[in-house]
Structures are given as C-alpha cells and as structure tokens.
Coordinates of C-alpha atoms and ligand atoms in Angstrom, one line a residue:
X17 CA 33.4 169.3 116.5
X18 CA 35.7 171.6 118.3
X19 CA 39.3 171.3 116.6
X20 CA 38.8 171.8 113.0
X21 CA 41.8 171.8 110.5
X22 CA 42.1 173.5 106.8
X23 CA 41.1 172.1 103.8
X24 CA 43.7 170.2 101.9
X25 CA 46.0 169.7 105.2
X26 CA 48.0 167.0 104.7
X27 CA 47.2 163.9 106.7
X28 CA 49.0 160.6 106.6
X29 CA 52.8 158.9 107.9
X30 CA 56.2 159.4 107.6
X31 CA 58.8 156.4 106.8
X32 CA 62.4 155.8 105.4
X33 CA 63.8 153.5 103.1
X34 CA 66.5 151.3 105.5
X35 CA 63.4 151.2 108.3
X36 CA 61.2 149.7 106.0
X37 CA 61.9 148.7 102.8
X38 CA 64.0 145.1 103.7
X39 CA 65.0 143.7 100.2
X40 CA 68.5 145.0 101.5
X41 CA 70.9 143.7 98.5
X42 CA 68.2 142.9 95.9
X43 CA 68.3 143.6 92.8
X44 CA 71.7 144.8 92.6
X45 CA 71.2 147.3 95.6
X46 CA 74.4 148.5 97.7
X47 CA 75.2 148.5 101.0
X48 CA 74.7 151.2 103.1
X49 CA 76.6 152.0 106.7
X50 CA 73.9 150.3 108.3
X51 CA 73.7 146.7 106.4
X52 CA 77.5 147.2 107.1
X53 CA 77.5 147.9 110.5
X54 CA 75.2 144.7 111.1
X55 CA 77.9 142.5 109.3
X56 CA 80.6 143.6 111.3
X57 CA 78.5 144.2 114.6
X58 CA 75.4 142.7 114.8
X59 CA 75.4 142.6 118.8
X60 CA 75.0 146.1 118.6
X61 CA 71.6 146.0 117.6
X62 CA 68.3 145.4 119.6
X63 CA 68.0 141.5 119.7
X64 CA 70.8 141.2 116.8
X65 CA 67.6 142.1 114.3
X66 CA 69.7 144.1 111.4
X67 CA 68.0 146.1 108.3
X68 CA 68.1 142.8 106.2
X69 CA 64.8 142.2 105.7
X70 CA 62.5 145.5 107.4
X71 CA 58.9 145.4 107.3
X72 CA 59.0 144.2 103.6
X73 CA 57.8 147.3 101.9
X74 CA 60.0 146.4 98.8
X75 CA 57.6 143.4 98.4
X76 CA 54.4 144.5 99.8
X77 CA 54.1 148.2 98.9
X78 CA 51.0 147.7 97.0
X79 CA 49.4 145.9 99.8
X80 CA 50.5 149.1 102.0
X81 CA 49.7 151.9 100.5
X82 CA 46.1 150.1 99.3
X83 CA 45.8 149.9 103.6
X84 CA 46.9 153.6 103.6
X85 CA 44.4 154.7 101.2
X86 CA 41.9 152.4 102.9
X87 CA 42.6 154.3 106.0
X88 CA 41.8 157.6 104.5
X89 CA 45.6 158.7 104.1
X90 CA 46.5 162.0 101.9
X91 CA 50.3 161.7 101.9
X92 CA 53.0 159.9 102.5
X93 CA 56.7 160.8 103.2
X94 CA 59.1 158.3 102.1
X95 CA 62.8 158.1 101.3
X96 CA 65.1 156.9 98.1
X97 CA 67.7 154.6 99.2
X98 CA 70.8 156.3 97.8
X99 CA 72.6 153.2 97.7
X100 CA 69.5 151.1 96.1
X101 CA 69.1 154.0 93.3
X102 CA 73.4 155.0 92.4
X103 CA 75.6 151.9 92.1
X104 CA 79.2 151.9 93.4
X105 CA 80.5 153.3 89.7
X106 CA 77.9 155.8 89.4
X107 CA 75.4 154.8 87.4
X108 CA 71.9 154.2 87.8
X109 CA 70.9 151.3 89.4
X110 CA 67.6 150.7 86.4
X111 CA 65.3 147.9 88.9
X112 CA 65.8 150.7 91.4
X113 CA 64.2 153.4 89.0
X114 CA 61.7 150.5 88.6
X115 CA 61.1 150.4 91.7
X116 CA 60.3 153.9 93.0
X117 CA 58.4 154.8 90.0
X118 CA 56.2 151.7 90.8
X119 CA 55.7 153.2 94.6
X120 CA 54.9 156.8 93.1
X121 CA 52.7 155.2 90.5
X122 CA 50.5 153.6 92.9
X123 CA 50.4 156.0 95.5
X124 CA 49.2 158.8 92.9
X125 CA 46.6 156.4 91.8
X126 CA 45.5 155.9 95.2
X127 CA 45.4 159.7 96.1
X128 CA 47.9 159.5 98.0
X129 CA 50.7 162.1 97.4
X130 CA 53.9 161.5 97.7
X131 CA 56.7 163.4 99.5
X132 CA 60.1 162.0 98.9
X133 CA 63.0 162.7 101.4
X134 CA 66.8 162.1 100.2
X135 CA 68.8 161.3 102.8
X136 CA 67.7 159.6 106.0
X137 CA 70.7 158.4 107.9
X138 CA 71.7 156.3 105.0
X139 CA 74.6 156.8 103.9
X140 CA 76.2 153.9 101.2
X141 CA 79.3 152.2 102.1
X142 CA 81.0 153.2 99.3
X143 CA 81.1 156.8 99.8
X144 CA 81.7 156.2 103.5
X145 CA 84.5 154.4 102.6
X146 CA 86.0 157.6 101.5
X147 CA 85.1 159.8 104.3
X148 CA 81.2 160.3 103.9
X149 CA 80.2 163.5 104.9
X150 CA 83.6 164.4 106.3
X151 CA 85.2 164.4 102.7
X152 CA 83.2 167.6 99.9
X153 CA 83.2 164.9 96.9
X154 CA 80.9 163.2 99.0
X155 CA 78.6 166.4 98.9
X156 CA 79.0 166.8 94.7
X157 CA 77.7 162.8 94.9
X158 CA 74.9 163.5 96.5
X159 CA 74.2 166.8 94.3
X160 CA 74.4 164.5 91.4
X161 CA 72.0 162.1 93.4
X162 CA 69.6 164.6 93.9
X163 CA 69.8 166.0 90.4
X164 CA 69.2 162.5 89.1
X165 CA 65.9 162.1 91.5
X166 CA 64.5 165.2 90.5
X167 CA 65.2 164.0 87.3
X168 CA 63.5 160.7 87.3
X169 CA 60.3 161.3 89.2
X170 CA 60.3 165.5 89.5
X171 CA 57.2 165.4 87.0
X172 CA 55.0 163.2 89.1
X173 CA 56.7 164.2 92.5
X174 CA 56.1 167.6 93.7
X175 CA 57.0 167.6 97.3
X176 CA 61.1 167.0 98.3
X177 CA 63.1 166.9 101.5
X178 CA 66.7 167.5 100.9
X179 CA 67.4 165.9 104.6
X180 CA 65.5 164.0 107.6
X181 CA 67.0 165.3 110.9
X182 CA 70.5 166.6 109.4
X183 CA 71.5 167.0 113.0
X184 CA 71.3 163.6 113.7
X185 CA 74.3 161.8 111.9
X186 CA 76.0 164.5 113.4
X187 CA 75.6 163.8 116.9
X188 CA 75.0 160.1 116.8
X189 CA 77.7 159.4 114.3
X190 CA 80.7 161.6 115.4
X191 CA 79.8 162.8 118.6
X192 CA 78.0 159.8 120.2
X193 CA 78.2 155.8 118.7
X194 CA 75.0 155.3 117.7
X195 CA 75.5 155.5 114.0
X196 CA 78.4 154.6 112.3
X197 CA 81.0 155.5 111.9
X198 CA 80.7 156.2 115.7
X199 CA 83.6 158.2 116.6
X200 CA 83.3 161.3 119.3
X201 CA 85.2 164.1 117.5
X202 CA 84.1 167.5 117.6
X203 CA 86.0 169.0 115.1
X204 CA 84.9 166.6 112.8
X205 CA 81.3 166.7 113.4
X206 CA 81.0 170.1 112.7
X207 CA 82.9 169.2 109.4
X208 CA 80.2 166.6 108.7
X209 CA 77.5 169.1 109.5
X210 CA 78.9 171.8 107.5
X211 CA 79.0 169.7 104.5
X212 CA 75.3 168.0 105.0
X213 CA 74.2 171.7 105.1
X214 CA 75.8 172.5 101.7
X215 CA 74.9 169.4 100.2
X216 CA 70.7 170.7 100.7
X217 CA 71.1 174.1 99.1
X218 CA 73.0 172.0 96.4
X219 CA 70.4 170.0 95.8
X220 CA 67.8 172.9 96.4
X221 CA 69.9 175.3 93.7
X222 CA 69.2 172.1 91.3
X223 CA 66.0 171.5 91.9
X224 CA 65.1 175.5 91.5
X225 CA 67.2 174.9 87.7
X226 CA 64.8 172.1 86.2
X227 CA 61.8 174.6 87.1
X228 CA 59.3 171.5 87.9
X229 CA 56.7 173.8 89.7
X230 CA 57.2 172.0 93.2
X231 CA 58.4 172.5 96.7
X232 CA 61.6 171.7 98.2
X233 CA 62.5 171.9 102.1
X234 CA 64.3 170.3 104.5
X235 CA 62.9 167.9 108.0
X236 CA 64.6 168.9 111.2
X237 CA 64.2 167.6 114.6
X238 CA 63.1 171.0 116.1
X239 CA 62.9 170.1 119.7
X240 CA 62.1 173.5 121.8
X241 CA 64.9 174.2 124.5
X242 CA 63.4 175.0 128.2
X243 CA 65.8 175.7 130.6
X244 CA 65.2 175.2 134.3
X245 CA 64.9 178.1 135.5
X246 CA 65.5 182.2 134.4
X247 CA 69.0 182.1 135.9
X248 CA 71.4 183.5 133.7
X249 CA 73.3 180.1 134.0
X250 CA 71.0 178.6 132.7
X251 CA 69.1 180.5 130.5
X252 CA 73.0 180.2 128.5
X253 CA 73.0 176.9 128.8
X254 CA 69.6 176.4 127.0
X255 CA 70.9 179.0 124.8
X256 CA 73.9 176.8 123.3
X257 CA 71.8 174.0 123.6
X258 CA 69.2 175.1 121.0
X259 CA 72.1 176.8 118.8
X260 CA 74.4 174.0 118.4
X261 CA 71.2 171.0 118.0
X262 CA 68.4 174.0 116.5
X263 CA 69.7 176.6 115.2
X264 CA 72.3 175.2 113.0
X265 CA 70.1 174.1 110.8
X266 CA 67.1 175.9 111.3
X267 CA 68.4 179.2 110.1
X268 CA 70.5 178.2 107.4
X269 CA 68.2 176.3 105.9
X270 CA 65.5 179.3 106.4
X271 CA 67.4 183.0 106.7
X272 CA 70.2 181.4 104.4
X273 CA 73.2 182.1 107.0
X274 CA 74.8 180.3 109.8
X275 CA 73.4 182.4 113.4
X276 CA 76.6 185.0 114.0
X277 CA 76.5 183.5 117.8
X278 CA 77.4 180.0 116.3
X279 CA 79.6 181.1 114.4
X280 CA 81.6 182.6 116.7
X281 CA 81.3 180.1 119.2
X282 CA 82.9 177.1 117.0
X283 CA 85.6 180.1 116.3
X284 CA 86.5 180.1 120.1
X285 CA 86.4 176.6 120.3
X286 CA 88.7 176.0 117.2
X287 CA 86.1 174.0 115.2
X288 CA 85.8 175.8 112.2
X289 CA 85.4 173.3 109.6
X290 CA 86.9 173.6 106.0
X291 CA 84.6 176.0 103.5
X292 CA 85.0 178.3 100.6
X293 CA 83.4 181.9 100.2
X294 CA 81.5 180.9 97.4
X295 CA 79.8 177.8 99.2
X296 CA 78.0 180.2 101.6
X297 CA 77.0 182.6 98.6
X298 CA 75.2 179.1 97.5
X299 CA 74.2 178.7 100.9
X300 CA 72.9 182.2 101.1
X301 CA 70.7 181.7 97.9
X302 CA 68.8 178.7 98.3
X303 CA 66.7 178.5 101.1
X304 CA 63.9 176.3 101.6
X305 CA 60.2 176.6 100.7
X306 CA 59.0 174.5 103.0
X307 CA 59.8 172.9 106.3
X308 CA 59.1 169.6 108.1
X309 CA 59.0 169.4 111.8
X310 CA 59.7 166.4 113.7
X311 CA 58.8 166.3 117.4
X312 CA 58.4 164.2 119.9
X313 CA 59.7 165.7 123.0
X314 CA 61.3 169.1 124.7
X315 CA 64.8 169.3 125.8
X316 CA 64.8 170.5 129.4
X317 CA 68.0 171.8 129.9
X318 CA 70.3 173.0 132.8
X319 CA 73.8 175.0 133.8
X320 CA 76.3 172.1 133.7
X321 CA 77.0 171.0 137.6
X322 CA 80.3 169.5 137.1
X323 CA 83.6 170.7 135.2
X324 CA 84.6 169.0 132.5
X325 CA 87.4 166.8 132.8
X326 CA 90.5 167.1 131.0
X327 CA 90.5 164.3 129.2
X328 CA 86.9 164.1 128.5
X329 CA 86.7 165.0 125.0
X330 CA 84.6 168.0 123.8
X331 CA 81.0 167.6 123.3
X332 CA 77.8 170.0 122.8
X333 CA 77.4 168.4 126.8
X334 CA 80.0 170.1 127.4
X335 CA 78.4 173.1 127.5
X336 CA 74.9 172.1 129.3
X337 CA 73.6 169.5 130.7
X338 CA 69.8 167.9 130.3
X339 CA 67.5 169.0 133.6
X340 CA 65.1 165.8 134.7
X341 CA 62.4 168.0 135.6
X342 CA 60.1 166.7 138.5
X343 CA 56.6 166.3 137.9
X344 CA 56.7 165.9 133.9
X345 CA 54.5 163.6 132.1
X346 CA 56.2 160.3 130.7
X347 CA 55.5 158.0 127.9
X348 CA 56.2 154.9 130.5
X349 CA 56.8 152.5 127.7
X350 CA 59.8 154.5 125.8
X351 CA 60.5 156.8 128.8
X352 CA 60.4 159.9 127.1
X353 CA 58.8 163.1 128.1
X354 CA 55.3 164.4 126.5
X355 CA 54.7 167.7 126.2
X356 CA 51.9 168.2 123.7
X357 CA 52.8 172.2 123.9
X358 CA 56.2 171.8 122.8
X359 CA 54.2 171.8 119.5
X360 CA 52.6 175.4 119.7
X361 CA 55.6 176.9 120.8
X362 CA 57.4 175.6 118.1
X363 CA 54.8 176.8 115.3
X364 CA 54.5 179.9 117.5
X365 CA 58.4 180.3 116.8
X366 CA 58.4 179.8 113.3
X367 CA 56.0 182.1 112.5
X368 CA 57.7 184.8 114.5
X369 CA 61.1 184.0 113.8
X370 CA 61.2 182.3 110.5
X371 CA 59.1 183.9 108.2
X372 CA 56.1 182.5 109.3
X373 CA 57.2 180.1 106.3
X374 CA 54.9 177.1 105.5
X375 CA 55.8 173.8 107.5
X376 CA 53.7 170.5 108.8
X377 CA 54.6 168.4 111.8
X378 CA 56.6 165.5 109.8
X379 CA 57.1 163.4 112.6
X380 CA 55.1 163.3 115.9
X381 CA 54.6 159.9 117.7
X382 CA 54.8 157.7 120.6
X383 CA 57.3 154.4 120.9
X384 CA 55.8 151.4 122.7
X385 CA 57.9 149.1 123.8
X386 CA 56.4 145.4 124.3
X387 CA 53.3 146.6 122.6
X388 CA 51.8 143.1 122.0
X389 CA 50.8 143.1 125.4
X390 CA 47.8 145.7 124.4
X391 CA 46.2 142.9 122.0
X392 CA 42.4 142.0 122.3
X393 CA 41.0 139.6 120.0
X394 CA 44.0 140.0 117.7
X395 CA 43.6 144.1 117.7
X396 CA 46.5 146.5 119.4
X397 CA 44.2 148.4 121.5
X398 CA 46.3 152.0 121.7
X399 CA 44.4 154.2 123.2
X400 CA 47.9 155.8 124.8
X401 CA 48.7 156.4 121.2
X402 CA 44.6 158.2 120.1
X403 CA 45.3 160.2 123.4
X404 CA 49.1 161.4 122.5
X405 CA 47.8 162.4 118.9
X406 CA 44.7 164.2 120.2
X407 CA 46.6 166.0 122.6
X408 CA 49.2 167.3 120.3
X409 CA 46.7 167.9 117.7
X410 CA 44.2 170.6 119.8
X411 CA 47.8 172.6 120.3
X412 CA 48.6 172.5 116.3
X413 CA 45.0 173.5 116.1
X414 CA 45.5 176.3 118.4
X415 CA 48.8 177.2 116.5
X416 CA 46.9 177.2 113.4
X417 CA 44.1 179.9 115.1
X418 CA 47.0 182.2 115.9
X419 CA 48.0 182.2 112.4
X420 CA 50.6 179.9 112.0
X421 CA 51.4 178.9 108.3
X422 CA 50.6 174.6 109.4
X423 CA 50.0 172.9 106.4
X424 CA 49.7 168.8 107.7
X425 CA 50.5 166.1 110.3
X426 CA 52.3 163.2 110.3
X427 CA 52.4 161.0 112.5
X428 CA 55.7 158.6 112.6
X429 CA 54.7 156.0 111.3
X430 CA 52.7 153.7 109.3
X431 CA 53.3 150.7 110.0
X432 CA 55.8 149.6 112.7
X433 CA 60.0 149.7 111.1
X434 CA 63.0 149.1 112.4
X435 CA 64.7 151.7 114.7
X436 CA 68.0 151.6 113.7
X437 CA 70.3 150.2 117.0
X438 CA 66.8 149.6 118.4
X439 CA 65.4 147.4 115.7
X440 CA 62.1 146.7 116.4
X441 CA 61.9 147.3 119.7
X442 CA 59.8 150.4 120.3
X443 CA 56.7 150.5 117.7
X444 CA 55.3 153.4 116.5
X445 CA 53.1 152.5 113.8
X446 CA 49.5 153.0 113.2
X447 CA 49.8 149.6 111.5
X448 CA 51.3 146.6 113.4
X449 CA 54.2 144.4 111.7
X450 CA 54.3 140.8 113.3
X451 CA 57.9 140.1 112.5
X452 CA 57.1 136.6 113.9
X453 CA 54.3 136.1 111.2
X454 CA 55.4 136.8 107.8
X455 CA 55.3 139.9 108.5
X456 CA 51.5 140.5 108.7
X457 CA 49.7 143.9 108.9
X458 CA 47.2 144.5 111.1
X459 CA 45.6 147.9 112.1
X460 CA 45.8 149.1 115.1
X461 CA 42.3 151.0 116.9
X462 CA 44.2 154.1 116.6
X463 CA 44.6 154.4 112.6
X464 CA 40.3 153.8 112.4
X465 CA 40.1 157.0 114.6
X466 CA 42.7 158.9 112.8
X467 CA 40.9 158.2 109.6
X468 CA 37.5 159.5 111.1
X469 CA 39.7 162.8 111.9
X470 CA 40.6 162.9 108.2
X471 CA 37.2 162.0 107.0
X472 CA 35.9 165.0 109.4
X473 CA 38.6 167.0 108.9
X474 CA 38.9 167.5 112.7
X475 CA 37.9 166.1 115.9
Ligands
BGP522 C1 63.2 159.9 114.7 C2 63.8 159.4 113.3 C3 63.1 158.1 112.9 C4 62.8 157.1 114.0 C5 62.2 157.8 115.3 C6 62.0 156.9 116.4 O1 64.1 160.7 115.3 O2 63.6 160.3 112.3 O3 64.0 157.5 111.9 O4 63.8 156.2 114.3 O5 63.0 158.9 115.6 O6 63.1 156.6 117.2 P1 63.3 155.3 118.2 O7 62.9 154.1 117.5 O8 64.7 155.3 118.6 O9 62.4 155.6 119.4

C-alpha cells in the first residue's frame, strides 16, 4: 500500500437536513425558505421535485446509518433543521428533540460519530419573514438555537459546525437568485454576511460557556483562486476574488478579524454593513477549533474584459471575471472542472497561513447527472466516482506527509439528496436513492472500495 492515512482519521459522508430528511411538515415541523419557495415557485426547481419528501431519512434513518456502519463508516456530518427543532413562538418543538436524539442514539451505537452542523441554507420562514439574516434579532435567534442544541445533545455530541458554506446564502441569495430570497443587492449581502459571521462566534462563545469538552468550527467552501496568468491584472483580480468568496470567512473565523484589505475595500465601495464595537470584540474572541473544507473545484479567474455597465448592478463579478482555461480536465456529466491538487494547495495554505489549525475535507465529490445509465445488473457502476476520490485522496495524502494538521474525508454524500434548485438531478451519493421506487437504497461499487480504504486505512 502506497497512500497510508493516520489512525483515527475520520472517514465517512456529509448530508443536511432539507436534502435529506423529507418528512417536511411532520410532526409539527415549520417551514423553511425552501418548502416556501416550492409553494410559491415550484417551476423553479429541477423537474418541479421540491424538499417535500427528500430521500426519507426522517423515516429510514435506522435503515441508513445500519448501511453506513455496514460500509465501514466512522462519522457522519449531519444538520438540525432549525425550523423542525424551534417552533414559530419559540419553543421547542419536543418530537423534534425525539427525533435527533434517536439519530445520535443510533449512530453512537453503531460507531459512527456524529458531527452536527447548524445551519445549512435553511433558514425558517418565520424568521425570514422578518428579514433573515439581514435583520441582528435574527442572529440572537439563532444564538438561542445553538445554545439550545448544545444543550440537548452537547453530552453525546462532541463535534459542531456553527455554519455549512456561510458564503453561500450570501451569493446565491442576495447576489444571485438561487436561494431565496433571491434579490441582487450588494449592500445587503454584505449585511447578511456580516451577521452570519457574528451569529458563529455567538454560538462558538456559548458553546465555550457550557464547557462540554468538544470541538466547535465552522465548513466553508474554500475553493483556491488561480488566476490566468502573473499579470498584475490579473493576479488583482484573483486577489478580490479569493477575498470577497475566501477570505471573508476564512480568517475571521480563524485569526478572529475581518482581512484589513476587505475591509477597506467594502469602505470604498460604500458597503459597510451595520455593526457595533463590541460585536467584533466577540468576534475577535471566539475563533474556531476546527475547520471543515468543502471542495470540489478551483476558481480560475481572470482581469475583467468588459466595463461594467451603468446600470448593471454591483456584484463580486464586477471586479473579475471566471477564466475558461483550455486544456482542464472536466467532470463531463456536471461540467465542472477537476483538479485533484486544488486539495494540497489548500491544506498547504492552511497550514502556512492559518495556524496550521486542524481541519478535514468536509465535502469532496463528483455530481452525475443521468447516473442510471451506469447500472449493470441493478449495481451503479462508478468507477468515475473511485477514480475522482483516489485522485484527490493521494494529494491529501501528500498534504498530510508535509505536515498538514488533516484529520478526515468526507465525501458529499451518502446517499443521493436533493440539490436544492437542482433537486435530484446531479447524484453524488455513495448510496443510490431510486425516487421512482419507494425510495430504495442500493450501493453503489464505489462505497465497497471506500470501505476497503477504511478497513486498510489507505489505498
Ligand atoms: C455544496 C453544498 C451541498 C450540495 C453540493 C452539490 O456546495 O454544500 O449542499 O448541494 O454543493 O451541489 P449541486 O447539486 O448543485 O451539484
């Protein structure tokens, strides 16, 4: 065996709650932006499939995480449904508690530990009603969320994520319309932003107060900037790039303080959002312990070619633009880049640049689209997908010899979910989900070789 990985790394999937669970207003659970974004639009979504009903993991958890075990998983990173577990008056919704203690429960029993994320695009209707992010009270509710998680399951849980991708309901939902409330506003984004940033080392400061000897971080989407060439154009442009979508953050979350370059640039272009002194003092002291990585491609990025019109409004594209670069290699059936390396020179960044602080890849994967079509004898034959996690895998390894601090992979996901506007479109699970068949789970030949990497610890 060539690539061998550290004892105790943690192996397994990554999920969250509106992808997967289904069961969307059981047992007295609220709605969220997306089951309300399918009731007023459901054309927007991949074949008008909406989060009703996803994969069924509120009915068949057993059954899945006895498959996961089965398949020699370590860990699994799931999310709370903020609107399943607080109810529109604030109290705690009780089958919810059920619920999620029933999902730890088993998992534990099964050896499978659980890491719990708190917010993964998800946020419930009736606080967006009010402003979501835009509006602070919205921040204290989710402090008082968080508190009341850490609360319920903090003894058996020991592993939290205070966000999945925090740049994400920025960009899609107020600078792009692919999460609601879909509105391109720059000012308010970075008002949005601002306040999902507090809300983490909110919920970090109370998770440090209850002293439950675990680790709290935070997932980002840390996909390495390349520009096209060393031009001073646009090595700027990859600059702002990986400040605005990277670095924001990245460094908070880590070094405890907005990068001085960002800062001044949302000064110049008037979009400092609304904060008090005392916010970034809380900012300042609660850093993360622990970081998850999500990555799946590079952003190859270029000096913008055009002016900006007038009445264009103002977006981070306004300041770069993305560089199709001839040559690269491409995932035919999602269309997006691979570029296993992208890997190492992220770990090779946060060791240099961030402490060299602990972190695992927290989502890595590859999004099939019309993925039936690789069936034999009832069996998705993915060798694409054994190849894509290989790959990526012999440049963690290499990441790990030159002393990065890379604790685990996880590959998104399980078992095929729902992708948001995408619905079930592009599959990424080890585990198929025929939608058309009661939603049956059948393993795909790429979670029987990931399990003999586990069992050998390497490959
Ligand atoms: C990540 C998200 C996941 C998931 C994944 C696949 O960024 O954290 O929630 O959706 O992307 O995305 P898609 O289905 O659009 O290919």
């Amino acid at each position: 065996m060539k690539y061998i990985f550290p004892k105790d790394f943690w192996w397994g999937s990554a999920s969250s709650a509106t992808q997967m669970e289904g069961g969307y207003n059981l047992n007295e659970k609220e709605q969220n932006i997306w089951d309300y974004w399918y009731e007023i639009a459901p054309e927007k979504f991949h074949n008008n499939i909406g989060p009703k009903d996803t994969s069924k993991f509120y009915y068949k958890y057993e059954e899945d995480i006895e498959l996961m075990k089965n398949l020699g998983h370590n860990s699994f990173r799931f999310s709370i449904s903020w609107s399943r577990l607080i109810k529109s008056d604030g109290s705690v919704n009780l089958l919810a508690v059920d619920f999620y203690e029933n999902v730890i429960n088993t998992m534990i029993k099964n050896n499978i530990e659980p890491f719990i994320n708190l917010f993964h695009f998800d946020m419930p209707m009736y606080l967006q009603e009010i402003g979501g992010w835009e509006n602070r009270e919205v921040v204290s509710a989710y402090q008082n969320f968080s508190k009341k998680c850490f609360e319920l399951f903090g003894d058996k849980v020991k592993k939290w994520f205070t966000h999945n991708e925090p740049i994400v309901p920025v960009e899609c939902g107020y600078l792009g319309e692919y999460h609601y409330p879909a509105v391109v506003d720059f000012k308010r984004a970075v008002q949005v932003g601002y306040h999902i940033m507090l809300s983490s080392s909110l919920a970090i400061m109370e998770y440090k107060k209850l002293n439950q000897g675990g680790q709290i971080g935070i997932i980002v989407n840390l996909t390495p900037s390349y520009p096209r060439s060393n031009s001073e154009e646009d090595l700027k442009a990859s600059n702002i790039a990986d400040l605005i979508l990277n670095r924001s953050f990245l460094d908070t979350s880590v070094l405890g303080e907005f990068p001085g370059e960002l800062i001044e640039f949302v000064k110049e272009q008037d979009l400092l959002p609304i904060y008090k002194t005392q916010e970034l003092e809380i900012i300042r002291n609660n850093t993360v312990d622990l970081l998850g990585v999500n990555y799946y491609q590079p952003r190859r990025v270029k000096a913008k070619e055009s002016q900006v019109k007038d009445n264009e409004p103002l977006t981070p594209e306004s300041f770069f633009d993305f560089y199709d670069m001839p040559g690269k290699k491409i995932n035919p059936h999602r269309g997006w880049e691979i570029y296993e390396k992208g890997i190492y020179d992220l770990a090779i960044n946060i060791r240099d640049n961030y402490k060299n602080i602990p972190f695992f890849i927290s989502e890595n994967g590859m999004g099939v689209e019309g993925e039936e079509k690789f069936k034999v004898e009832g069996r998705i034959e993915d060798d694409y997908r054994i190849e894509f996690i290989k790959e990526h895998l012999k440049w963690a390894n290499k990441a790990l010899k030159e002393g990065c601090n890379l604790k685990g992979y996880h590959l998104w996901t399980f078992m095929d979910n729902w992708s948001w506007l995408n619905a079930y479109k592009n599959r990424y699970g080890f585990v198929e989900v025929d939608i058309n068949n009661e939603f049956k789970r059948t393993p795909k030949k790429s979670s029987y070789w990931f399990k003999d990497v586990i069992e050998n610890n390497g490959f």
